[in-house]
Coordinates of C-alpha atoms and ligand atoms in Angstrom, one line a residue:
M1 CA 114.6 -175.2 -41.9
T2 CA 116.9 -177.8 -43.4
E3 CA 116.1 -181.3 -42.4
T4 CA 119.1 -183.1 -40.8
Q5 CA 119.5 -186.6 -42.2
T6 CA 120.5 -189.1 -39.6
T7 CA 121.8 -192.5 -40.7
E8 CA 121.8 -195.5 -38.4
P9 CA 125.3 -196.8 -37.6
V10 CA 126.0 -200.1 -39.4
I11 CA 127.4 -201.6 -36.3
Q12 CA 125.8 -200.7 -33.0
I13 CA 127.1 -202.1 -29.7
N14 CA 125.4 -201.2 -26.4
Q15 CA 126.5 -202.1 -23.0
L16 CA 128.2 -205.3 -24.2
T17 CA 129.6 -207.6 -21.5
K18 CA 131.1 -211.0 -21.9
S19 CA 132.3 -213.1 -19.0
Y20 CA 134.1 -216.4 -19.0
N21 CA 133.7 -218.3 -15.7
H22 CA 132.4 -215.0 -14.1
R23 CA 135.5 -213.1 -15.2
P24 CA 134.7 -210.3 -17.6
A25 CA 136.6 -210.3 -20.9
L26 CA 134.4 -207.4 -22.1
N27 CA 133.0 -205.0 -19.7
N28 CA 130.1 -202.7 -20.7
V29 CA 131.5 -201.8 -24.2
N30 CA 129.6 -199.2 -26.3
L31 CA 130.6 -198.6 -29.8
Q32 CA 129.1 -197.4 -33.1
V33 CA 130.6 -197.8 -36.5
Q34 CA 129.2 -195.8 -39.4
K35 CA 128.8 -196.9 -43.0
G36 CA 132.1 -197.1 -44.9
E37 CA 134.1 -196.4 -41.7
T38 CA 137.2 -198.3 -40.8
V39 CA 137.7 -198.7 -37.0
V40 CA 140.9 -200.2 -35.9
I41 CA 141.2 -201.8 -32.4
F42 CA 144.5 -202.0 -30.6
G43 CA 145.1 -203.6 -27.3
P44 CA 147.4 -205.9 -25.4
N45 CA 147.1 -209.6 -25.3
G46 CA 144.0 -210.6 -23.3
A47 CA 142.3 -207.1 -23.8
G48 CA 139.1 -208.7 -25.3
K49 CA 139.6 -207.9 -29.0
T50 CA 139.0 -211.4 -30.2
T51 CA 136.1 -211.8 -27.8
L52 CA 134.5 -208.7 -29.3
L53 CA 134.9 -209.8 -32.9
K54 CA 133.7 -213.4 -32.1
I55 CA 130.5 -211.9 -30.6
L56 CA 129.9 -209.7 -33.7
S57 CA 130.6 -212.6 -36.0
T58 CA 128.0 -214.7 -34.1
A59 CA 130.5 -217.3 -33.1
I60 CA 129.9 -216.8 -29.3
K61 CA 127.0 -215.2 -27.4
P62 CA 127.4 -212.2 -25.2
T63 CA 126.6 -212.4 -21.4
S64 CA 124.6 -209.2 -21.7
G65 CA 124.1 -206.1 -23.9
R66 CA 122.8 -205.5 -27.4
V67 CA 124.4 -205.7 -30.8
S68 CA 123.0 -204.9 -34.2
I69 CA 124.6 -205.0 -37.6
N70 CA 122.9 -203.4 -40.6
G71 CA 119.8 -203.1 -38.4
F72 CA 119.7 -206.8 -37.6
D73 CA 119.7 -207.8 -34.0
L74 CA 122.4 -210.3 -33.1
K75 CA 120.1 -212.4 -30.9
K76 CA 117.2 -212.6 -33.3
D77 CA 118.7 -212.3 -36.7
A78 CA 122.0 -214.2 -36.6
D79 CA 121.5 -215.7 -40.0
E80 CA 120.9 -212.3 -41.7
I81 CA 123.9 -211.0 -40.0
R82 CA 126.1 -213.9 -41.2
R83 CA 125.0 -213.0 -44.8
C84 CA 126.2 -209.4 -44.6
I85 CA 129.5 -210.0 -42.7
G86 CA 132.9 -211.2 -44.0
V87 CA 135.1 -212.7 -41.2
V88 CA 138.8 -213.3 -40.9
S89 CA 139.5 -214.9 -37.5
H90 CA 142.4 -216.7 -35.9
H91 CA 141.0 -219.9 -37.3
S92 CA 141.0 -220.2 -41.1
S93 CA 138.0 -222.6 -41.1
L94 CA 139.4 -224.1 -44.3
Y95 CA 139.3 -227.8 -45.0
G96 CA 142.8 -229.1 -45.3
S97 CA 142.0 -232.1 -47.4
L98 CA 140.3 -230.0 -50.1
T99 CA 141.9 -227.7 -52.6
A100 CA 141.7 -223.9 -52.4
C101 CA 139.2 -224.0 -55.2
E102 CA 137.1 -226.6 -53.6
N103 CA 137.1 -224.7 -50.3
L104 CA 136.0 -221.5 -52.0
E105 CA 133.3 -223.2 -54.1
F106 CA 132.0 -225.0 -51.0
Y107 CA 131.6 -221.6 -49.1
A108 CA 130.1 -220.1 -52.3
L109 CA 127.5 -222.8 -52.3
L110 CA 126.6 -222.1 -48.7
Y111 CA 126.1 -218.4 -49.6
D112 CA 123.8 -219.3 -52.6
I113 CA 126.2 -217.6 -55.0
V114 CA 125.0 -218.2 -58.5
N115 CA 128.2 -218.6 -60.6
I116 CA 130.4 -220.3 -57.9
R117 CA 133.2 -221.3 -60.2
Q118 CA 133.7 -217.8 -61.6
R119 CA 133.4 -216.1 -58.2
A120 CA 135.9 -218.5 -56.6
R121 CA 138.4 -217.6 -59.3
E122 CA 137.7 -213.9 -58.9
V123 CA 138.5 -213.8 -55.2
A124 CA 141.5 -216.1 -55.6
A125 CA 142.9 -213.6 -58.2
T126 CA 142.2 -210.8 -55.7
V127 CA 144.5 -212.4 -53.2
G128 CA 147.1 -213.5 -55.8
M129 CA 146.4 -217.2 -55.4
T130 CA 145.3 -218.2 -58.9
S131 CA 148.2 -220.4 -59.6
C132 CA 147.6 -222.5 -56.4
L133 CA 143.9 -222.9 -56.8
H134 CA 144.1 -226.7 -57.3
D135 CA 146.5 -227.4 -54.5
R136 CA 145.3 -228.8 -51.2
I137 CA 145.1 -226.4 -48.3
D138 CA 147.2 -228.7 -46.1
T139 CA 150.1 -228.2 -48.4
F140 CA 149.9 -224.4 -48.0
S141 CA 152.0 -222.2 -45.8
R142 CA 150.4 -220.2 -43.0
G143 CA 150.4 -217.1 -45.2
M144 CA 149.0 -218.9 -48.2
Q145 CA 146.1 -220.2 -46.1
Q146 CA 145.5 -216.7 -44.7
R147 CA 145.2 -215.4 -48.3
I148 CA 142.5 -218.0 -49.0
A149 CA 140.8 -217.1 -45.7
I150 CA 140.7 -213.5 -46.9
A151 CA 139.4 -214.5 -50.3
R152 CA 136.7 -216.6 -48.5
S153 CA 135.7 -213.6 -46.4
I154 CA 134.8 -211.5 -49.4
L155 CA 133.2 -214.2 -51.6
H156 CA 129.6 -213.2 -50.9
N157 CA 130.3 -209.4 -51.3
P158 CA 129.7 -208.6 -47.6
S159 CA 129.1 -205.0 -46.7
V160 CA 130.8 -205.4 -43.3
L161 CA 134.3 -206.9 -42.6
L162 CA 135.3 -208.2 -39.2
M163 CA 139.0 -208.9 -39.2
D164 CA 141.0 -210.2 -36.3
E165 CA 144.7 -209.6 -37.0
P166 CA 144.2 -210.4 -40.7
E167 CA 147.8 -209.7 -41.6
T168 CA 149.1 -212.6 -39.5
G169 CA 151.5 -214.7 -41.6
L170 CA 151.2 -212.5 -44.7
D171 CA 154.3 -211.4 -46.5
Q172 CA 154.8 -207.7 -47.3
Q173 CA 153.2 -208.0 -50.8
A174 CA 150.2 -209.8 -49.4
V175 CA 149.8 -207.1 -46.6
S176 CA 149.9 -204.4 -49.3
M177 CA 147.3 -206.3 -51.3
L178 CA 145.1 -206.7 -48.2
W179 CA 145.4 -203.0 -47.2
S180 CA 144.6 -201.9 -50.8
L181 CA 141.5 -204.1 -50.7
L182 CA 140.4 -202.6 -47.4
E183 CA 141.2 -199.0 -48.4
K184 CA 138.8 -199.1 -51.4
G185 CA 136.0 -197.9 -49.2
E186 CA 133.6 -200.7 -50.2
Y187 CA 133.3 -202.0 -46.7
T188 CA 132.5 -201.0 -43.2
I189 CA 135.4 -202.5 -41.3
L190 CA 136.2 -203.4 -37.7
L191 CA 139.7 -204.7 -37.5
T192 CA 142.2 -205.6 -34.8
T193 CA 146.0 -205.5 -35.2
H194 CA 149.1 -205.4 -33.0
S195 CA 150.8 -203.2 -35.6
L196 CA 150.1 -199.5 -34.6
E197 CA 151.8 -198.4 -37.8
R198 CA 149.8 -200.5 -40.2
G199 CA 146.6 -199.9 -38.2
L200 CA 147.0 -196.2 -38.4
E201 CA 147.5 -196.3 -42.2
L202 CA 144.0 -197.8 -42.5
A203 CA 142.0 -196.4 -39.7
D204 CA 139.4 -193.7 -39.8
R205 CA 139.0 -194.1 -36.0
V206 CA 141.3 -195.7 -33.5
I207 CA 140.2 -197.6 -30.4
I208 CA 142.4 -198.9 -27.6
L209 CA 140.8 -201.7 -25.7
N210 CA 142.3 -202.6 -22.3
K211 CA 141.0 -205.1 -19.8
G212 CA 137.7 -205.4 -21.6
K213 CA 137.0 -201.6 -21.7
I214 CA 137.4 -199.0 -24.3
S215 CA 140.1 -196.7 -22.9
L216 CA 140.6 -194.5 -25.9
E217 CA 138.5 -193.7 -29.0
E218 CA 139.8 -191.0 -31.4
P219 CA 139.7 -190.1 -35.0
A220 CA 142.9 -191.5 -36.7
G221 CA 143.5 -188.1 -38.3
D222 CA 144.1 -186.6 -34.8
M223 CA 147.0 -189.1 -34.2
D224 CA 150.4 -189.8 -35.5
L225 CA 152.4 -192.9 -34.8
K226 CA 154.3 -191.3 -31.9
S227 CA 151.2 -190.0 -30.1
C228 CA 149.4 -193.3 -30.7
R229 CA 152.3 -195.3 -29.3
Q230 CA 152.5 -193.0 -26.3
A231 CA 148.7 -193.3 -25.7
Y232 CA 148.9 -197.0 -26.0
F233 CA 151.8 -197.2 -23.5
D234 CA 150.2 -194.8 -21.1
L235 CA 146.8 -196.6 -21.1
T236 CA 148.0 -200.2 -21.1
G237 CA 151.3 -199.9 -19.3
R238 CA 152.9 -201.9 -22.1
R239 CA 155.0 -201.2 -25.1
S240 CA 153.3 -202.0 -28.4
Ligands
ATP301 P1 145.2 -211.4 -28.1 O1 145.8 -210.0 -28.5 O2 146.2 -212.2 -27.3 O3 144.6 -212.1 -29.2 P2 142.6 -210.5 -27.1 O4 142.6 -209.1 -26.9 O5 142.1 -211.0 -28.4 O6 144.1 -211.1 -27.0 P3 140.7 -212.3 -25.9 O7 141.2 -213.5 -26.7 O8 139.4 -211.7 -26.3 O9 141.9 -211.2 -25.9 O10 140.6 -212.7 -24.4 C1 140.2 -211.8 -23.4 C2 140.1 -212.5 -22.0 O11 139.2 -213.5 -22.1 C3 141.5 -213.1 -21.7 O12 141.7 -212.9 -20.3 C4 141.3 -214.6 -22.0 O13 142.0 -215.4 -21.1 C5 139.8 -214.8 -21.7 N1 139.2 -215.8 -22.6 C6 139.1 -215.8 -23.9 N2 138.5 -216.9 -24.4 C7 138.2 -217.6 -23.3 C8 137.6 -218.9 -23.1 N3 137.1 -219.6 -24.1 N4 137.4 -219.4 -21.8 C9 137.9 -218.6 -20.8 N5 138.5 -217.4 -20.9 C10 138.7 -216.9 -22.1

């Protein structure tokens, strides 16, 4: 008899609920993401996408439920989780009065990276920002800041990326750069976007979150843009 090998999901979410002032933003969400998989979450404003990613990135605590990443329990092992995730959120968390280089080196220090100068330059090059490394963040456009935020998210070679509308503010070239980075298969990715088209390009699996619940979960290969748009509209009652 051949032994079946089962691997633990990298992200495991069980019965996750988050309420703000007794109003549920996430309601009993269950989700598993396998190693190397890219799961893209679509959903209208207020669906709970950011809340979900904030919980996974340890920024806020759930009301109830269980989450583990790489086998680490969110409640008990938050520090270990922070070391293995790269996060791009709505807030860049960059220091405006520091240069891009100083920001990257500061975060590299926090992660105990050995050669911080070299690593800061490497990730800046990845996002096409080498020529601006010594300029202050508060002189950067929204898109330039987003590029540095993306660079910061991969500084410590995380195995998991949690990205909340990461293409916000990016020009076409930067979106292509980001999508190529994410397509490399180096990471396990949970990503939200309002662009069905771009999300489908990247996704292995598609989720539609609506009113705090997963209302659709399908392999991306089973969907084209038209069917995805139709499902989104049927389930949410809104045009994407
Ligand atoms: P968007 O597409 O606009 O970014 P979203 O899907 O990310 O929306 P969330 O930001 O997770 O949605 O919000 C989900 C629900 O939780 C919304 O009803 C929102 O008003 C509520 N909410 C989010 N943060 C808070 C907070 N700090 N206090 C109270 N309610 C909140």
